[in-house]
Every structure is written in C-alpha cells, then in structure tokens.
Amino acid sequence: MRKKEFIMGMDLSFMDEIEQGGGRYYDAEGEERELLELLAASGVNAARLRIWNDPAGGFCNLERTVAVARRIKRQGLDFLLDFHYSDKWADPANQWKPAAWETLSYEELGQAVHDYTADVLEALKQADALPDTVQVGNEITPGLLWNEGRVDGEGFDTDEQWSRFAGLVKRGIEAVRAASPDIAVMIHIDRGGDNASSRKFFDRFAELGVDYDVIGQSFYPWWHGTLEDLRLNLHDLAHRYGKPINVVETAYPWTLEEPAGSKWVMNGREGLLPLPEYPASVDGQRRYLDKLIQIVREVPGGLGEGFYYWEPAWIPSQPEWSVGHPNNWANLTMFDFGGRMLDSFAALSPSLADRAKR
C-alpha cells in the first residue's frame, strides 16, 4: 500500500560514515542535534539508503545498512532501500558486477540477484526495519550487472540484451514481492528532463512485462535539463504509464566557493538555472526546491509521489571517504561546511518558512 503523504525525502547514505568520523550537525540556532531527529523536525518524512554488496570501505554494506535502517524506522520515517548490485557506485557510467559474481553464468547471476535481495530483506525484517520501497538497481538506464545486463553502447542495445536485462531485474523484483507484499518496487533511471529516453526505457519494460510500482527519476539541472523539461517529462510519463513518479535524486548548489582541498562536481555558473531567480546561494537553493516540489505535486492524476534530495548532509568533515575520493559535494548539501542547517530547509516546512521571513 502506497503512503498518501507527499514524500519529502533525503538520501542519507553517508550519514553513518560522517558520524563515525566525528562529523556533527547543528540546527539554525547552532545547537547540536542528532541528524534524523533534526530532519524530522524540519519537514523530512523519508530517508533513502544505498546498499553495496561488499564495499572496500566497510560502509553501506548489509551490517551497517541494518543498523542505520533501524534508526530510520524508529524515527518514524518512510524508508527507501536502493540496491546497487555492486561493490561500489552503480550509475549510468558504472554498472559493474560485485567481485563475488564475476564468474557467474547469466542464469547463476539471476539467482544471485534473487538470493542477495532476499537475504538483505530478511535481515531487515528480523531487525524490524523492512523498507517501504525498494529500488531494484540504481540509475539503470544503461542496464545493470555489465555486460550480461548491459543495454547501451555498440552491440548492446538489442532485443536480446534488453530481454536479459529485464530478466535480471525481474529476479530482484521476485525476491521483493516474496519478502512482503507491502513493499513497493521502484525502477530508477537518470533521465528527469529527457522524455524521449524515458519513454524508450519504460516502453521496453512494459513490452517485457516488468512488474513494478513506482517510476524513479534523477534530475540534476547541470546534467538533465531545465525545470520545464522535467515538468513536461513527468506529465507525459504520468499519462503514458499511470504509475506514481518520484524524483528520487536531485540537488542544487548553495555556494560556488571551493575551499582548499575540495573540487566540486558542480562548480561553474554554466550549470545553474536561469539567473537571477536561481543563483548559487542558500536562497537560490530554496527557490529551486520550491519549484521542484511544485512541479512534482502538480503531476497529473496525483501521481507525483515526492522527491529525495541526494546526500544533503554530506558535509566535508574529513578529507577522504571510504569510496576513495575527496570532498566533491559539500556545496550541494543543505548544511554549511561546519554542519549547520541552511535556511533552504524552509522549502520543506511552513514553520521554517515563516521563521526565514522574519
């Protein structure tokens, strides 16, 4: 059963590592607060976690995911679990198999997807922390578990490869359905402002009989187009497929300042939305969120389920991270470099909005 409340979500996958490394968070008055409690008081009602099979750094694995998921559920937040089916980042440029699955045949790979998904969900069930929604793959526009499930690039965008890709996804979905009929299945791609690519992908899944509940889209303006592109795409997808839609990843910069030792993913004005309405400032970030929330709420048929801001709490509290790279996201968070919440949270909460006007 889908929640009727509009989702104001946050991907908090780095929270565990930040806390264990000594990072701290503060409210607008500068008082130290536990992050989940602070977010819940600020209008956030959902949290997303990624899970990697066997990550080198020891975070975002099953043990740590269970521990953090229990905290999310105790806080009363909706919980979205994002299976990457990899030991590291899975995204449009990287959909590499876990090392333990490298030598498996296609049939064995499908069984591994099923069994791993089932084992993770059983562990969460035993901890009273089952997710409300599960992503079977992360930004799987080009397929997953390359090369067996690859569908982009020369020689891969074929009927046979799409069938193999869909078959692997179906094995994951099968495990989710068996774990609990109450868990919704999300299929997540990275084409928030690209209607042609979105339709190509979901038309293929419709033809191949992939049984899912929610469409997930990533939307970052410097990669995926304008807010108007997003609006038009979400409206068309709602009419075409009749499924709830979630902008499951998004962000916008609150500064372009780049302290020594940092190299931002988004560090140039060419990636900004039209000025002066959307500057790289706290107010510009709030304006962006105001508009994005409006666009999702106005998806036809009430099918705009909500959104998740990607890693709003990934503050630069340490120079290196277990994922193997330095800080590159801290100007896209919703906290300043020292962990103090920004006034852009006013986009999520009427009470915070009233305070910000004073």
mmCIF file of C-alpha atoms in Angstrom:
data_model
loop_
_atom_site.group_PDB
_atom_site.id
_atom_site.type_symbol
_atom_site.label_atom_id
_atom_site.label_comp_id
_atom_site.label_asym_id
_atom_site.label_seq_id
_atom_site.Cartn_x
_atom_site.Cartn_y
_atom_site.Cartn_z
ATOM 1 C CA MET A 1 0.000 0.000 0.000
ATOM 2 C CA ARG A 2 1.457 3.395 -1.041
ATOM 3 C CA LYS A 3 1.703 6.151 1.503
ATOM 4 C CA LYS A 4 -0.601 9.058 0.664
ATOM 5 C CA GLU A 5 1.626 11.662 2.296
ATOM 6 C CA PHE A 6 3.798 13.592 -0.158
ATOM 7 C CA ILE A 7 7.375 12.377 0.274
ATOM 8 C CA MET A 8 9.942 14.946 1.378
ATOM 9 C CA GLY A 9 12.916 12.607 1.390
ATOM 10 C CA MET A 10 16.670 12.691 1.871
ATOM 11 C CA ASP A 11 19.362 10.236 0.790
ATOM 12 C CA LEU A 12 21.445 9.830 3.954
ATOM 13 C CA SER A 13 23.802 7.058 2.884
ATOM 14 C CA PHE A 14 26.938 8.902 4.070
ATOM 15 C CA MET A 15 25.450 9.728 7.488
ATOM 16 C CA ASP A 16 26.903 6.619 9.114
ATOM 17 C CA GLU A 17 30.448 7.322 7.963
ATOM 18 C CA ILE A 18 30.206 11.009 8.845
ATOM 19 C CA GLU A 19 29.041 10.291 12.378
ATOM 20 C CA GLN A 20 31.668 7.613 12.968
ATOM 21 C CA GLY A 21 34.315 10.022 11.676
ATOM 22 C CA GLY A 22 33.334 12.728 14.153
ATOM 23 C CA GLY A 23 31.050 14.883 11.973
ATOM 24 C CA ARG A 24 28.257 16.698 13.780
ATOM 25 C CA TYR A 25 25.084 18.567 12.840
ATOM 26 C CA TYR A 26 23.511 21.747 14.198
ATOM 27 C CA ASP A 27 20.156 23.447 13.895
ATOM 28 C CA ALA A 28 19.716 27.019 12.684
ATOM 29 C CA GLU A 29 20.448 28.350 16.183
ATOM 30 C CA GLY A 30 23.725 26.433 16.351
ATOM 31 C CA GLU A 31 22.570 23.755 18.797
ATOM 32 C CA GLU A 32 23.978 20.273 18.135
ATOM 33 C CA ARG A 33 21.275 17.807 17.130
ATOM 34 C CA GLU A 34 21.018 14.162 16.118
ATOM 35 C CA LEU A 35 20.596 14.274 12.351
ATOM 36 C CA LEU A 36 17.461 12.153 11.917
ATOM 37 C CA GLU A 37 15.679 13.977 14.719
ATOM 38 C CA LEU A 38 16.657 17.342 13.228
ATOM 39 C CA LEU A 39 15.479 16.361 9.751
ATOM 40 C CA ALA A 40 12.148 15.020 11.019
ATOM 41 C CA ALA A 41 11.564 18.307 12.851
ATOM 42 C CA SER A 42 12.358 20.183 9.624
ATOM 43 C CA GLY A 43 9.736 18.580 7.383
ATOM 44 C CA VAL A 44 11.607 15.477 6.181
ATOM 45 C CA ASN A 45 9.445 12.343 6.279
ATOM 46 C CA ALA A 46 11.526 9.769 4.370
ATOM 47 C CA ALA A 47 15.109 8.528 4.148
ATOM 48 C CA ARG A 48 16.938 6.630 1.420
ATOM 49 C CA LEU A 49 19.970 4.363 1.850
ATOM 50 C CA ARG A 50 22.101 2.707 -0.817
ATOM 51 C CA ILE A 51 23.453 -0.779 -0.250
ATOM 52 C CA TRP A 52 26.624 -2.202 -1.796
ATOM 53 C CA ASN A 53 27.390 -5.925 -1.737
ATOM 54 C CA ASP A 54 30.936 -5.871 -0.340
ATOM 55 C CA PRO A 55 32.314 -2.314 -0.328
ATOM 56 C CA ALA A 56 36.010 -1.872 0.387
ATOM 57 C CA GLY A 57 35.421 0.882 2.953
ATOM 58 C CA GLY A 58 33.027 -1.098 5.133
ATOM 59 C CA PHE A 59 30.120 1.352 4.908
ATOM 60 C CA CYS A 60 26.810 0.875 3.067
ATOM 61 C CA ASN A 61 27.158 -2.896 3.480
ATOM 62 C CA LEU A 62 24.481 -5.126 4.979
ATOM 63 C CA GLU A 63 25.625 -4.817 8.603
ATOM 64 C CA ARG A 64 25.757 -1.029 8.553
ATOM 65 C CA THR A 65 22.557 -0.732 6.494
ATOM 66 C CA VAL A 66 20.617 -2.737 9.085
ATOM 67 C CA ALA A 67 21.940 -0.543 11.898
ATOM 68 C CA VAL A 68 21.014 2.715 10.169
ATOM 69 C CA ALA A 69 17.672 1.373 8.907
ATOM 70 C CA ARG A 70 16.625 0.606 12.473
ATOM 71 C CA ARG A 71 17.257 4.244 13.398
ATOM 72 C CA ILE A 72 15.250 5.451 10.397
ATOM 73 C CA LYS A 73 12.268 3.309 11.314
ATOM 74 C CA ARG A 74 12.447 4.289 14.997
ATOM 75 C CA GLN A 75 12.280 7.926 13.904
ATOM 76 C CA GLY A 76 9.060 7.112 12.045
ATOM 77 C CA LEU A 77 10.436 7.939 8.601
ATOM 78 C CA ASP A 78 9.461 6.198 5.379
ATOM 79 C CA PHE A 79 12.419 4.051 4.256
ATOM 80 C CA LEU A 80 13.649 3.560 0.682
ATOM 81 C CA LEU A 81 16.382 0.972 0.094
ATOM 82 C CA ASP A 82 18.488 1.373 -3.055
ATOM 83 C CA PHE A 83 20.162 -1.828 -4.288
ATOM 84 C CA HIS A 84 23.210 -1.015 -6.453
ATOM 85 C CA TYR A 85 24.082 -4.701 -7.032
ATOM 86 C CA SER A 86 27.759 -3.759 -6.988
ATOM 87 C CA ASP A 87 30.629 -3.357 -4.550
ATOM 88 C CA LYS A 88 30.831 0.337 -5.474
ATOM 89 C CA TRP A 89 28.941 3.077 -7.299
ATOM 90 C CA ALA A 90 26.384 1.929 -9.857
ATOM 91 C CA ASP A 91 25.303 4.754 -12.169
ATOM 92 C CA PRO A 92 24.999 5.491 -15.902
ATOM 93 C CA ALA A 93 28.758 5.105 -16.378
ATOM 94 C CA ASN A 94 29.273 2.197 -13.968
ATOM 95 C CA GLN A 95 27.152 -0.901 -13.560
ATOM 96 C CA TRP A 96 29.876 -3.391 -12.655
ATOM 97 C CA LYS A 97 29.149 -6.726 -11.023
ATOM 98 C CA PRO A 98 30.241 -7.449 -7.451
ATOM 99 C CA ALA A 99 33.585 -9.255 -7.370
ATOM 100 C CA ALA A 100 31.938 -12.369 -5.938
ATOM 101 C CA TRP A 101 29.656 -12.597 -9.001
ATOM 102 C CA GLU A 102 32.274 -12.021 -11.703
ATOM 103 C CA THR A 103 32.458 -15.603 -12.958
ATOM 104 C CA LEU A 104 28.752 -16.472 -12.748
ATOM 105 C CA SER A 105 26.771 -17.501 -15.804
ATOM 106 C CA TYR A 106 23.696 -15.477 -16.763
ATOM 107 C CA GLU A 107 21.381 -17.955 -15.009
ATOM 108 C CA GLU A 108 23.595 -18.003 -11.921
ATOM 109 C CA LEU A 109 23.680 -14.211 -11.931
ATOM 110 C CA GLY A 110 19.887 -14.051 -11.894
ATOM 111 C CA GLN A 111 19.814 -16.449 -8.952
ATOM 112 C CA ALA A 112 22.420 -14.345 -7.149
ATOM 113 C CA VAL A 113 20.302 -11.224 -7.607
ATOM 114 C CA HIS A 114 17.278 -13.045 -6.192
ATOM 115 C CA ASP A 115 19.082 -14.614 -3.257
ATOM 116 C CA TYR A 116 21.029 -11.498 -2.286
ATOM 117 C CA THR A 117 17.891 -9.342 -2.402
ATOM 118 C CA ALA A 118 16.005 -11.904 -0.337
ATOM 119 C CA ASP A 119 18.805 -12.211 2.244
ATOM 120 C CA VAL A 120 19.076 -8.448 2.712
ATOM 121 C CA LEU A 121 15.344 -8.049 3.165
ATOM 122 C CA GLU A 122 15.194 -10.972 5.595
ATOM 123 C CA ALA A 123 17.929 -9.372 7.703
ATOM 124 C CA LEU A 124 15.997 -6.107 7.748
ATOM 125 C CA LYS A 125 12.781 -7.930 8.605
ATOM 126 C CA GLN A 126 14.455 -9.597 11.573
ATOM 127 C CA ALA A 127 15.552 -6.134 12.743
ATOM 128 C CA ASP A 128 12.010 -4.695 12.350
ATOM 129 C CA ALA A 129 13.383 -2.400 9.654
ATOM 130 C CA LEU A 130 11.861 -3.549 6.377
ATOM 131 C CA PRO A 131 11.891 -0.805 3.733
ATOM 132 C CA ASP A 132 8.673 0.716 2.484
ATOM 133 C CA THR A 133 10.098 0.911 -1.042
ATOM 134 C CA VAL A 134 12.929 -0.931 -2.796
ATOM 135 C CA GLN A 135 14.874 0.163 -5.854
ATOM 136 C CA VAL A 136 15.939 -2.820 -7.937
ATOM 137 C CA GLY A 137 19.050 -1.126 -9.262
ATOM 138 C CA ASN A 138 20.354 2.427 -9.258
ATOM 139 C CA GLU A 139 20.079 4.663 -12.341
ATOM 140 C CA ILE A 140 19.747 1.601 -14.554
ATOM 141 C CA THR A 141 19.218 3.468 -17.826
ATOM 142 C CA PRO A 142 22.159 1.543 -19.404
ATOM 143 C CA GLY A 143 21.215 -1.755 -17.761
ATOM 144 C CA LEU A 144 22.914 -3.382 -14.789
ATOM 145 C CA LEU A 145 25.414 -6.123 -13.967
ATOM 146 C CA TRP A 146 27.521 -5.433 -17.061
ATOM 147 C CA ASN A 147 27.969 -6.933 -19.505
ATOM 148 C CA GLU A 148 25.257 -9.580 -19.113
ATOM 149 C CA GLY A 149 22.591 -6.941 -18.420
ATOM 150 C CA ARG A 150 24.026 -4.085 -20.492
ATOM 151 C CA VAL A 151 21.778 -2.276 -22.983
ATOM 152 C CA ASP A 152 23.807 0.773 -24.024
ATOM 153 C CA GLY A 153 26.759 1.087 -26.375
ATOM 154 C CA GLU A 154 27.592 -0.584 -29.658
ATOM 155 C CA GLY A 155 26.291 -4.140 -29.846
ATOM 156 C CA PHE A 156 24.324 -3.958 -26.579
ATOM 157 C CA ASP A 157 21.113 -2.069 -27.446
ATOM 158 C CA THR A 158 19.432 -5.172 -28.865
ATOM 159 C CA ASP A 159 16.220 -7.078 -28.205
ATOM 160 C CA GLU A 160 18.236 -9.966 -26.755
ATOM 161 C CA GLN A 161 20.158 -7.747 -24.339
ATOM 162 C CA TRP A 162 17.005 -5.954 -23.211
ATOM 163 C CA SER A 163 15.406 -9.314 -22.514
ATOM 164 C CA ARG A 164 18.423 -10.418 -20.467
ATOM 165 C CA PHE A 165 18.484 -7.115 -18.581
ATOM 166 C CA ALA A 166 14.770 -7.318 -17.804
ATOM 167 C CA GLY A 167 15.209 -10.920 -16.693
ATOM 168 C CA LEU A 168 17.769 -9.892 -14.064
ATOM 169 C CA VAL A 169 15.532 -7.091 -12.808
ATOM 170 C CA LYS A 170 12.595 -9.499 -12.583
ATOM 171 C CA ARG A 171 14.588 -11.815 -10.318
ATOM 172 C CA GLY A 172 15.177 -8.937 -7.915
ATOM 173 C CA ILE A 173 11.514 -7.945 -8.023
ATOM 174 C CA GLU A 174 10.510 -11.547 -7.377
ATOM 175 C CA ALA A 175 12.514 -11.509 -4.146
ATOM 176 C CA VAL A 176 10.995 -8.201 -3.040
ATOM 177 C CA ARG A 177 7.441 -9.435 -3.651
ATOM 178 C CA ALA A 178 8.158 -12.599 -1.653
ATOM 179 C CA ALA A 179 9.634 -10.654 1.252
ATOM 180 C CA SER A 180 6.486 -8.554 1.739
ATOM 181 C CA PRO A 181 3.516 -7.576 -0.412
ATOM 182 C CA ASP A 182 3.604 -4.169 1.273
ATOM 183 C CA ILE A 183 6.972 -3.155 -0.216
ATOM 184 C CA ALA A 184 6.690 -1.033 -3.350
ATOM 185 C CA VAL A 185 9.160 -1.649 -6.185
ATOM 186 C CA MET A 186 10.779 1.371 -7.820
ATOM 187 C CA ILE A 187 12.571 1.376 -11.170
ATOM 188 C CA HIS A 188 15.079 4.235 -11.237
ATOM 189 C CA ILE A 189 16.660 5.885 -14.278
ATOM 190 C CA ASP A 190 18.563 9.149 -14.772
ATOM 191 C CA ARG A 191 16.516 10.955 -17.413
ATOM 192 C CA GLY A 192 14.479 13.517 -15.480
ATOM 193 C CA GLY A 193 14.499 16.058 -18.284
ATOM 194 C CA ASP A 194 14.730 13.662 -21.237
ATOM 195 C CA ASN A 195 11.333 12.445 -22.337
ATOM 196 C CA ALA A 196 12.475 10.515 -25.407
ATOM 197 C CA SER A 197 14.952 8.408 -23.426
ATOM 198 C CA SER A 198 12.482 7.935 -20.579
ATOM 199 C CA ARG A 199 9.811 6.677 -22.946
ATOM 200 C CA LYS A 200 12.243 4.360 -24.706
ATOM 201 C CA PHE A 201 13.213 2.790 -21.382
ATOM 202 C CA PHE A 202 9.755 2.372 -19.852
ATOM 203 C CA ASP A 203 8.190 1.285 -23.138
ATOM 204 C CA ARG A 204 10.765 -1.506 -23.247
ATOM 205 C CA PHE A 205 9.957 -2.557 -19.692
ATOM 206 C CA ALA A 206 6.238 -2.531 -20.495
ATOM 207 C CA GLU A 207 6.815 -4.737 -23.551
ATOM 208 C CA LEU A 208 8.935 -7.129 -21.478
ATOM 209 C CA GLY A 209 6.398 -7.398 -18.655
ATOM 210 C CA VAL A 210 8.478 -5.923 -15.838
ATOM 211 C CA ASP A 211 6.170 -5.626 -12.817
ATOM 212 C CA TYR A 212 6.996 -2.502 -10.800
ATOM 213 C CA ASP A 213 5.074 0.123 -8.842
ATOM 214 C CA VAL A 214 6.921 3.455 -8.966
ATOM 215 C CA ILE A 215 8.935 5.352 -11.576
ATOM 216 C CA GLY A 216 12.066 6.937 -10.120
ATOM 217 C CA GLN A 217 13.954 9.707 -11.908
ATOM 218 C CA SER A 218 17.200 11.534 -11.201
ATOM 219 C CA PHE A 219 17.156 15.241 -12.006
ATOM 220 C CA TYR A 220 20.228 17.450 -11.699
ATOM 221 C CA PRO A 221 19.881 20.610 -13.839
ATOM 222 C CA TRP A 222 23.526 20.649 -14.958
ATOM 223 C CA TRP A 223 23.089 17.146 -16.409
ATOM 224 C CA HIS A 224 19.392 16.689 -17.101
ATOM 225 C CA GLY A 225 17.915 19.926 -18.441
ATOM 226 C CA THR A 226 15.594 22.658 -17.235
ATOM 227 C CA LEU A 227 12.776 22.560 -14.735
ATOM 228 C CA GLU A 228 10.394 22.915 -17.655
ATOM 229 C CA ASP A 229 11.979 19.816 -19.249
ATOM 230 C CA LEU A 230 11.327 17.979 -16.001
ATOM 231 C CA ARG A 231 7.729 19.164 -15.810
ATOM 232 C CA LEU A 232 6.933 18.101 -19.375
ATOM 233 C CA ASN A 233 8.574 14.714 -18.916
ATOM 234 C CA LEU A 234 6.803 13.901 -15.646
ATOM 235 C CA HIS A 235 3.443 14.914 -17.096
ATOM 236 C CA ASP A 236 3.952 12.687 -20.136
ATOM 237 C CA LEU A 237 5.134 9.708 -18.066
ATOM 238 C CA ALA A 238 2.113 10.017 -15.779
ATOM 239 C CA HIS A 239 -0.283 9.991 -18.728
ATOM 240 C CA ARG A 240 1.595 7.213 -20.509
ATOM 241 C CA TYR A 241 2.174 4.716 -17.677
ATOM 242 C CA GLY A 242 -0.227 5.727 -14.892
ATOM 243 C CA LYS A 243 2.271 4.998 -12.110
ATOM 244 C CA PRO A 244 3.441 7.141 -9.185
ATOM 245 C CA ILE A 245 6.585 9.124 -10.023
ATOM 246 C CA ASN A 246 9.343 10.138 -7.636
ATOM 247 C CA VAL A 247 12.260 12.493 -8.353
ATOM 248 C CA VAL A 248 14.440 10.209 -6.311
ATOM 249 C CA GLU A 249 17.662 12.202 -6.722
ATOM 250 C CA THR A 250 18.141 15.952 -7.006
ATOM 251 C CA ALA A 251 20.320 18.778 -5.645
ATOM 252 C CA TYR A 252 21.241 22.426 -6.212
ATOM 253 C CA PRO A 253 24.284 24.462 -5.067
ATOM 254 C CA TRP A 254 24.163 26.897 -2.164
ATOM 255 C CA THR A 255 27.641 28.242 -2.990
ATOM 256 C CA LEU A 256 30.342 28.027 -5.641
ATOM 257 C CA GLU A 257 33.068 28.747 -3.096
ATOM 258 C CA GLU A 258 35.657 25.969 -3.330
ATOM 259 C CA PRO A 259 37.841 25.697 -0.206
ATOM 260 C CA ALA A 260 41.351 24.287 -0.477
ATOM 261 C CA GLY A 261 41.278 20.513 -0.839
ATOM 262 C CA SER A 262 37.835 20.423 -2.431
ATOM 263 C CA LYS A 263 36.813 20.047 -6.075
ATOM 264 C CA TRP A 264 33.085 20.328 -6.585
ATOM 265 C CA VAL A 265 31.086 18.218 -9.025
ATOM 266 C CA MET A 266 29.126 21.352 -9.868
ATOM 267 C CA ASN A 267 31.448 24.379 -9.714
ATOM 268 C CA GLY A 268 30.536 26.586 -12.678
ATOM 269 C CA ARG A 269 27.776 29.057 -13.452
ATOM 270 C CA GLU A 270 27.060 27.252 -16.712
ATOM 271 C CA GLY A 271 25.297 24.571 -14.702
ATOM 272 C CA LEU A 272 22.932 26.956 -12.958
ATOM 273 C CA LEU A 273 19.295 27.506 -13.842
ATOM 274 C CA PRO A 274 18.360 30.985 -15.160
ATOM 275 C CA LEU A 275 19.581 33.895 -13.061
ATOM 276 C CA PRO A 276 18.700 35.898 -11.053
ATOM 277 C CA GLU A 277 15.960 33.566 -9.802
ATOM 278 C CA TYR A 278 18.213 30.563 -9.137
ATOM 279 C CA PRO A 279 21.657 31.776 -8.013
ATOM 280 C CA ALA A 280 24.187 29.517 -6.310
ATOM 281 C CA SER A 281 23.111 30.670 -2.870
ATOM 282 C CA VAL A 282 21.031 29.466 0.046
ATOM 283 C CA ASP A 283 18.096 31.468 -1.269
ATOM 284 C CA GLY A 284 18.650 30.074 -4.780
ATOM 285 C CA GLN A 285 18.659 26.540 -3.387
ATOM 286 C CA ARG A 286 15.386 27.230 -1.559
ATOM 287 C CA ARG A 287 13.819 28.671 -4.717
ATOM 288 C CA TYR A 288 14.920 25.602 -6.660
ATOM 289 C CA LEU A 289 13.321 23.279 -4.101
ATOM 290 C CA ASP A 290 10.145 25.361 -4.009
ATOM 291 C CA LYS A 291 9.775 24.992 -7.770
ATOM 292 C CA LEU A 292 10.748 21.330 -7.905
ATOM 293 C CA ILE A 293 8.230 20.466 -5.181
ATOM 294 C CA GLN A 294 5.536 22.400 -7.039
ATOM 295 C CA ILE A 295 6.306 20.532 -10.279
ATOM 296 C CA VAL A 296 6.106 17.114 -8.594
ATOM 297 C CA ARG A 297 2.918 17.996 -6.729
ATOM 298 C CA GLU A 298 1.290 19.054 -9.997
ATOM 299 C CA VAL A 299 1.946 15.782 -11.839
ATOM 300 C CA PRO A 300 -1.431 14.773 -13.327
ATOM 301 C CA GLY A 301 -3.656 12.307 -11.522
ATOM 302 C CA GLY A 302 -1.971 12.939 -8.187
ATOM 303 C CA LEU A 303 0.876 10.691 -9.371
ATOM 304 C CA GLY A 304 3.673 12.956 -8.142
ATOM 305 C CA GLU A 305 4.770 10.871 -5.170
ATOM 306 C CA GLY A 306 7.526 13.156 -3.885
ATOM 307 C CA PHE A 307 11.280 13.600 -4.040
ATOM 308 C CA TYR A 308 14.578 12.726 -2.340
ATOM 309 C CA TYR A 309 17.434 15.209 -2.069
ATOM 310 C CA TRP A 310 20.713 13.414 -2.706
ATOM 311 C CA GLU A 311 23.170 13.492 0.215
ATOM 312 C CA PRO A 312 22.073 16.817 1.770
ATOM 313 C CA ALA A 313 24.180 16.026 4.851
ATOM 314 C CA TRP A 314 27.482 15.029 3.157
ATOM 315 C CA ILE A 315 29.498 17.729 4.916
ATOM 316 C CA PRO A 316 33.309 17.922 4.429
ATOM 317 C CA SER A 317 34.067 16.614 7.916
ATOM 318 C CA GLN A 318 37.037 14.548 6.734
ATOM 319 C CA PRO A 319 39.438 14.834 3.772
ATOM 320 C CA GLU A 320 38.904 11.354 2.318
ATOM 321 C CA TRP A 321 35.996 8.943 2.197
ATOM 322 C CA SER A 322 35.674 5.194 2.066
ATOM 323 C CA VAL A 323 34.502 5.476 -1.541
ATOM 324 C CA GLY A 324 38.007 6.603 -2.470
ATOM 325 C CA HIS A 325 37.714 10.271 -3.408
ATOM 326 C CA PRO A 326 37.963 13.684 -1.687
ATOM 327 C CA ASN A 327 35.090 16.046 -0.969
ATOM 328 C CA ASN A 328 33.166 16.975 -4.111
ATOM 329 C CA TRP A 329 29.552 17.527 -2.969
ATOM 330 C CA ALA A 330 29.619 19.897 0.005
ATOM 331 C CA ASN A 331 28.341 22.915 -1.962
ATOM 332 C CA LEU A 332 25.255 20.870 -2.899
ATOM 333 C CA THR A 333 24.308 19.892 0.657
ATOM 334 C CA MET A 334 21.655 21.532 2.813
ATOM 335 C CA PHE A 335 24.147 22.129 5.627
ATOM 336 C CA ASP A 336 27.096 24.502 5.635
ATOM 337 C CA PHE A 337 30.675 23.223 5.746
ATOM 338 C CA GLY A 338 30.524 23.040 9.559
ATOM 339 C CA GLY A 339 27.268 21.045 9.670
ATOM 340 C CA ARG A 340 24.807 23.858 10.434
ATOM 341 C CA MET A 341 21.480 23.556 8.642
ATOM 342 C CA LEU A 342 20.750 26.070 5.898
ATOM 343 C CA ASP A 343 17.634 28.208 5.648
ATOM 344 C CA SER A 344 16.744 26.373 2.405
ATOM 345 C CA PHE A 345 15.016 23.833 4.654
ATOM 346 C CA ALA A 346 12.188 26.380 4.655
ATOM 347 C CA ALA A 347 11.061 24.822 1.363
ATOM 348 C CA LEU A 348 10.073 21.692 3.296
ATOM 349 C CA SER A 349 8.323 23.164 6.303
ATOM 350 C CA PRO A 350 5.819 26.036 6.653
ATOM 351 C CA SER A 351 7.089 26.785 10.172
ATOM 352 C CA LEU A 352 10.658 27.115 8.914
ATOM 353 C CA ALA A 353 9.453 29.271 6.030
ATOM 354 C CA ASP A 354 7.759 31.650 8.500
ATOM 355 C CA ARG A 355 10.959 31.857 10.534
ATOM 356 C CA ALA A 356 13.073 32.541 7.449
ATOM 357 C CA LYS A 357 10.854 35.560 6.553
ATOM 358 C CA ARG A 358 11.438 37.180 9.925
#
